[in-house]
Amino acid sequence: LPAEQRLLLLTRGLLFTRIASSLPSQEANLRWILDPPVTLPDDVRFYVDGSAMDPTLKALTSVGFAIVVIASDGALLGVAIGTPPSWIRDSAGAEAWAVYTVLAMSAALPDIVTDCLGIINGLTEGRVKAASPCRSLARVWSMIYNTLDADVVDSALQGRVTWMPSHGSRLTIGARNKSDGQPVTALDWRANRLADAVAKAAAAENRLAASSRILLQRTITAYERAL
């Protein structure tokens, strides 16, 4: 370390470094990799996922989400990649934003499949709890309930949003159940894997360069050891 930085570390317990970082976009964005048809079938399902890169480096965390549109016969109708607004900083928030995006673009309540149990819990708890000021995702849950135009989600509405286990091997197919009690199908498994890959790609688009991430991690390690 330069003499001044070393003196500051020894006498004040402070260490700093300079890292080139681009500010995250304040606005959410969404683009379709595969454009869905103008008229979607009634039995279409939306598989959503969210991802966060470098979650332990809070200042450098990048997030993204994905929407995959699947017909009941297995046809891939649409794939979207997106970034939530900058006030969302984790994968759970990104997935909640994906759910909000699907609801906002749909005239009627669509069938949504998510691997984030927090989405199901938020619908079960109702607006008062989900959008409570003490909740980190209160803002996006307020937007979801505003889109639903309801303070309480009834059982019929909850039945349109299904949770499925994530990151499982192919052995998950037929062996584990979704929140509706039905087993995970091969179609569920493949659609979820695709949504996961697209969400990771979305988060990677805004990820800081590897050299900057390594520099920051080394600085944190050196600081801890110095203390």
GROMACS .gro file of C-alpha atoms in nm:
model
  227
    1LEU     CA    1   0.000   0.000   0.000
    2PRO     CA    2   0.111   0.359  -0.053
    3ALA     CA    3   0.234   0.528   0.265
    4GLU     CA    4  -0.079   0.742   0.310
    5GLN     CA    5  -0.315   0.448   0.269
    6ARG     CA    6  -0.110   0.237   0.508
    7LEU     CA    7  -0.112   0.514   0.769
    8LEU     CA    8  -0.489   0.552   0.733
    9LEU     CA    9  -0.531   0.176   0.780
   10LEU     CA   10  -0.307   0.159   1.086
   11THR     CA   11  -0.446   0.469   1.261
   12ARG     CA   12  -0.812   0.476   1.154
   13GLY     CA   13  -0.889   0.118   1.049
   14LEU     CA   14  -0.995   0.238   0.703
   15LEU     CA   15  -0.898   0.099   0.364
   16PHE     CA   16  -1.019   0.212   0.025
   17THR     CA   17  -0.966   0.122  -0.336
   18ARG     CA   18  -1.081   0.263  -0.667
   19ILE     CA   19  -1.286   0.040  -0.897
   20ALA     CA   20  -1.433   0.133  -1.234
   21SER     CA   21  -1.806   0.071  -1.207
   22SER     CA   22  -2.098   0.168  -1.428
   23LEU     CA   23  -2.410   0.285  -1.249
   24PRO     CA   24  -2.708   0.048  -1.284
   25SER     CA   25  -2.997   0.159  -1.499
   26GLN     CA   26  -3.277   0.324  -1.304
   27GLU     CA   27  -3.539   0.192  -1.546
   28ALA     CA   28  -3.655  -0.166  -1.594
   29ASN     CA   29  -3.612  -0.312  -1.940
   30LEU     CA   30  -3.751  -0.612  -2.126
   31ARG     CA   31  -3.680  -0.750  -2.470
   32TRP     CA   32  -3.806  -1.057  -2.647
   33ILE     CA   33  -3.548  -1.301  -2.781
   34LEU     CA   34  -3.834  -1.499  -2.933
   35ASP     CA   35  -4.144  -1.287  -2.999
   36PRO     CA   36  -4.468  -1.454  -2.887
   37PRO     CA   37  -4.764  -1.464  -3.126
   38VAL     CA   38  -5.009  -1.174  -3.116
   39THR     CA   39  -5.284  -1.406  -2.996
   40LEU     CA   40  -5.179  -1.655  -2.729
   41PRO     CA   41  -5.367  -1.980  -2.662
   42ASP     CA   42  -5.582  -1.989  -2.350
   43ASP     CA   43  -5.376  -2.273  -2.201
   44VAL     CA   44  -5.041  -2.095  -2.230
   45ARG     CA   45  -4.809  -2.092  -1.928
   46PHE     CA   46  -4.547  -1.838  -1.827
   47TYR     CA   47  -4.235  -1.974  -1.657
   48VAL     CA   48  -4.043  -1.701  -1.474
   49ASP     CA   49  -3.707  -1.688  -1.300
   50GLY     CA   50  -3.473  -1.433  -1.145
   51SER     CA   51  -3.098  -1.436  -1.096
   52ALA     CA   52  -2.835  -1.233  -0.911
   53MET     CA   53  -2.464  -1.229  -0.989
   54ASP     CA   54  -2.212  -1.160  -0.708
   55PRO     CA   55  -2.475  -1.142  -0.429
   56THR     CA   56  -2.204  -1.123  -0.159
   57LEU     CA   57  -2.063  -0.804  -0.314
   58LYS     CA   58  -2.366  -0.586  -0.249
   59ALA     CA   59  -2.234  -0.279  -0.427
   60LEU     CA   60  -2.160  -0.480  -0.741
   61THR     CA   61  -2.456  -0.721  -0.750
   62SER     CA   62  -2.623  -0.743  -1.093
   63VAL     CA   63  -2.969  -0.892  -1.137
   64GLY     CA   64  -3.186  -1.010  -1.424
   65PHE     CA   65  -3.504  -1.203  -1.495
   66ALA     CA   66  -3.653  -1.423  -1.764
   67ILE     CA   67  -3.998  -1.507  -1.898
   68VAL     CA   68  -4.055  -1.826  -2.100
   69VAL     CA   69  -4.391  -1.880  -2.271
   70ILE     CA   70  -4.494  -2.241  -2.328
   71ALA     CA   71  -4.805  -2.391  -2.488
   72SER     CA   72  -4.969  -2.698  -2.337
   73ASP     CA   73  -4.841  -2.913  -2.624
   74GLY     CA   74  -4.483  -2.813  -2.540
   75ALA     CA   75  -4.434  -2.553  -2.813
   76LEU     CA   76  -4.198  -2.271  -2.720
   77LEU     CA   77  -4.393  -1.954  -2.797
   78GLY     CA   78  -4.176  -1.681  -2.650
   79VAL     CA   79  -3.860  -1.602  -2.453
   80ALA     CA   80  -3.796  -1.265  -2.287
   81ILE     CA   81  -3.489  -1.134  -2.107
   82GLY     CA   82  -3.498  -0.835  -1.875
   83THR     CA   83  -3.353  -0.627  -1.596
   84PRO     CA   84  -3.561  -0.498  -1.303
   85PRO     CA   85  -3.529  -0.140  -1.174
   86SER     CA   86  -3.215  -0.058  -0.977
   87TRP     CA   87  -3.393  -0.071  -0.639
   88ILE     CA   88  -3.427  -0.448  -0.678
   89ARG     CA   89  -3.097  -0.606  -0.576
   90ASP     CA   90  -3.156  -0.981  -0.532
   91SER     CA   91  -3.288  -1.283  -0.721
   92ALA     CA   92  -3.613  -1.302  -0.523
   93GLY     CA   93  -3.691  -0.943  -0.612
   94ALA     CA   94  -3.605  -1.005  -0.977
   95GLU     CA   95  -3.843  -1.302  -0.989
   96ALA     CA   96  -4.119  -1.101  -0.821
   97TRP     CA   97  -4.063  -0.832  -1.084
   98ALA     CA   98  -4.096  -1.098  -1.356
   99VAL     CA   99  -4.433  -1.200  -1.210
  100TYR     CA  100  -4.541  -0.834  -1.205
  101THR     CA  101  -4.431  -0.797  -1.569
  102VAL     CA  102  -4.637  -1.099  -1.679
  103LEU     CA  103  -4.943  -0.971  -1.491
  104ALA     CA  104  -4.903  -0.622  -1.636
  105MET     CA  105  -4.891  -0.750  -1.994
  106SER     CA  106  -5.186  -0.990  -1.959
  107ALA     CA  107  -5.550  -0.892  -2.001
  108ALA     CA  108  -5.664  -1.188  -1.791
  109LEU     CA  109  -5.484  -1.368  -1.510
  110PRO     CA  110  -5.239  -1.609  -1.678
  111ASP     CA  111  -5.095  -1.937  -1.553
  112ILE     CA  112  -4.754  -1.863  -1.401
  113VAL     CA  113  -4.495  -2.116  -1.286
  114THR     CA  114  -4.219  -2.000  -1.051
  115ASP     CA  115  -3.946  -2.172  -0.851
  116CYS     CA  116  -3.949  -1.898  -0.584
  117LEU     CA  117  -4.159  -2.005  -0.287
  118GLY     CA  118  -4.172  -1.644  -0.170
  119ILE     CA  119  -4.407  -1.565  -0.461
  120ILE     CA  120  -4.660  -1.821  -0.340
  121ASN     CA  121  -4.623  -1.703   0.019
  122GLY     CA  122  -4.676  -1.342  -0.083
  123LEU     CA  123  -5.002  -1.430  -0.257
  124THR     CA  124  -5.115  -1.644   0.037
  125GLU     CA  125  -5.040  -1.379   0.300
  126GLY     CA  126  -5.234  -1.104   0.125
  127ARG     CA  127  -5.147  -0.745   0.055
  128VAL     CA  128  -5.121  -0.624   0.416
  129LYS     CA  129  -4.835  -0.861   0.498
  130ALA     CA  130  -4.669  -0.886   0.156
  131ALA     CA  131  -4.654  -0.508   0.116
  132SER     CA  132  -4.574  -0.433   0.480
  133PRO     CA  133  -4.309  -0.158   0.520
  134CYS     CA  134  -4.086  -0.405   0.704
  135ARG     CA  135  -4.066  -0.631   0.397
  136SER     CA  136  -3.774  -0.577   0.160
  137LEU     CA  137  -3.994  -0.641  -0.146
  138ALA     CA  138  -4.291  -0.435  -0.027
  139ARG     CA  139  -4.268  -0.199  -0.323
  140VAL     CA  140  -4.291  -0.464  -0.593
  141TRP     CA  141  -4.566  -0.648  -0.402
  142SER     CA  142  -4.769  -0.327  -0.392
  143MET     CA  143  -4.733  -0.309  -0.770
  144ILE     CA  144  -4.840  -0.673  -0.807
  145TYR     CA  145  -5.154  -0.621  -0.597
  146ASN     CA  146  -5.233  -0.296  -0.779
  147THR     CA  147  -5.216  -0.488  -1.107
  148LEU     CA  148  -5.444  -0.758  -0.966
  149ASP     CA  149  -5.676  -0.480  -0.844
  150ALA     CA  150  -5.731  -0.674  -0.522
  151ASP     CA  151  -5.617  -0.666  -0.161
  152VAL     CA  152  -5.687  -1.035  -0.103
  153VAL     CA  153  -5.608  -1.316  -0.345
  154ASP     CA  154  -5.870  -1.593  -0.337
  155SER     CA  155  -5.798  -1.963  -0.385
  156ALA     CA  156  -5.897  -1.954  -0.752
  157LEU     CA  157  -5.642  -1.681  -0.816
  158GLN     CA  158  -5.373  -1.861  -0.618
  159GLY     CA  159  -5.436  -2.168  -0.832
  160ARG     CA  160  -5.308  -1.981  -1.137
  161VAL     CA  161  -4.962  -1.934  -0.983
  162THR     CA  162  -4.772  -2.258  -0.921
  163TRP     CA  163  -4.444  -2.325  -0.745
  164MET     CA  164  -4.207  -2.596  -0.864
  165PRO     CA  165  -3.873  -2.715  -0.720
  166SER     CA  166  -3.571  -2.575  -0.898
  167HIS     CA  167  -3.215  -2.677  -0.984
  168GLY     CA  168  -3.299  -3.047  -0.969
  169SER     CA  169  -3.161  -3.317  -1.196
  170ARG     CA  170  -3.377  -3.503  -1.445
  171LEU     CA  171  -3.459  -3.741  -1.161
  172THR     CA  172  -3.687  -3.464  -1.034
  173ILE     CA  173  -3.929  -3.538  -1.320
  174GLY     CA  174  -4.223  -3.735  -1.186
  175ALA     CA  175  -4.058  -3.771  -0.844
  176ARG     CA  176  -4.129  -3.431  -0.686
  177ASN     CA  177  -4.454  -3.239  -0.673
  178LYS     CA  178  -4.544  -2.880  -0.748
  179SER     CA  179  -4.750  -2.665  -0.512
  180ASP     CA  180  -5.070  -2.784  -0.682
  181GLY     CA  181  -4.991  -3.144  -0.590
  182GLN     CA  182  -4.910  -3.245  -0.947
  183PRO     CA  183  -4.572  -3.406  -1.025
  184VAL     CA  184  -4.306  -3.211  -1.212
  185THR     CA  185  -4.329  -3.298  -1.581
  186ALA     CA  186  -4.050  -3.311  -1.837
  187LEU     CA  187  -4.199  -2.994  -1.987
  188ASP     CA  188  -4.187  -2.817  -1.649
  189TRP     CA  189  -3.827  -2.924  -1.597
  190ARG     CA  190  -3.709  -2.810  -1.939
  191ALA     CA  191  -3.895  -2.478  -1.926
  192ASN     CA  192  -3.757  -2.403  -1.580
  193ARG     CA  193  -3.402  -2.483  -1.694
  194LEU     CA  194  -3.443  -2.250  -1.991
  195ALA     CA  195  -3.580  -1.970  -1.771
  196ASP     CA  196  -3.289  -2.018  -1.530
  197ALA     CA  197  -3.031  -1.994  -1.811
  198VAL     CA  198  -3.192  -1.683  -1.962
  199ALA     CA  199  -3.216  -1.512  -1.621
  200LYS     CA  200  -2.846  -1.577  -1.561
  201ALA     CA  201  -2.767  -1.432  -1.904
  202ALA     CA  202  -2.972  -1.122  -1.816
  203ALA     CA  203  -2.782  -1.072  -1.491
  204ALA     CA  204  -2.447  -1.129  -1.665
  205GLU     CA  205  -2.514  -0.849  -1.914
  206ASN     CA  206  -2.466  -0.584  -1.644
  207ARG     CA  207  -2.200  -0.770  -1.448
  208LEU     CA  208  -1.883  -0.583  -1.359
  209ALA     CA  209  -1.558  -0.692  -1.524
  210ALA     CA  210  -1.382  -0.988  -1.359
  211SER     CA  211  -1.073  -0.777  -1.287
  212SER     CA  212  -1.279  -0.529  -1.081
  213ARG     CA  213  -1.459  -0.806  -0.890
  214ILE     CA  214  -1.128  -0.975  -0.808
  215LEU     CA  215  -0.975  -0.646  -0.696
  216LEU     CA  216  -1.266  -0.573  -0.465
  217GLN     CA  217  -1.263  -0.923  -0.315
  218ARG     CA  218  -0.887  -0.907  -0.256
  219THR     CA  219  -0.923  -0.566  -0.094
  220ILE     CA  220  -1.194  -0.698   0.141
  221THR     CA  221  -0.977  -0.998   0.234
  222ALA     CA  222  -0.669  -0.780   0.293
  223TYR     CA  223  -0.876  -0.540   0.505
  224GLU     CA  224  -1.008  -0.821   0.726
  225ARG     CA  225  -0.659  -0.960   0.777
  226ALA     CA  226  -0.517  -0.618   0.853
  227LEU     CA  227  -0.782  -0.556   1.118
   0.00000   0.00000   0.00000
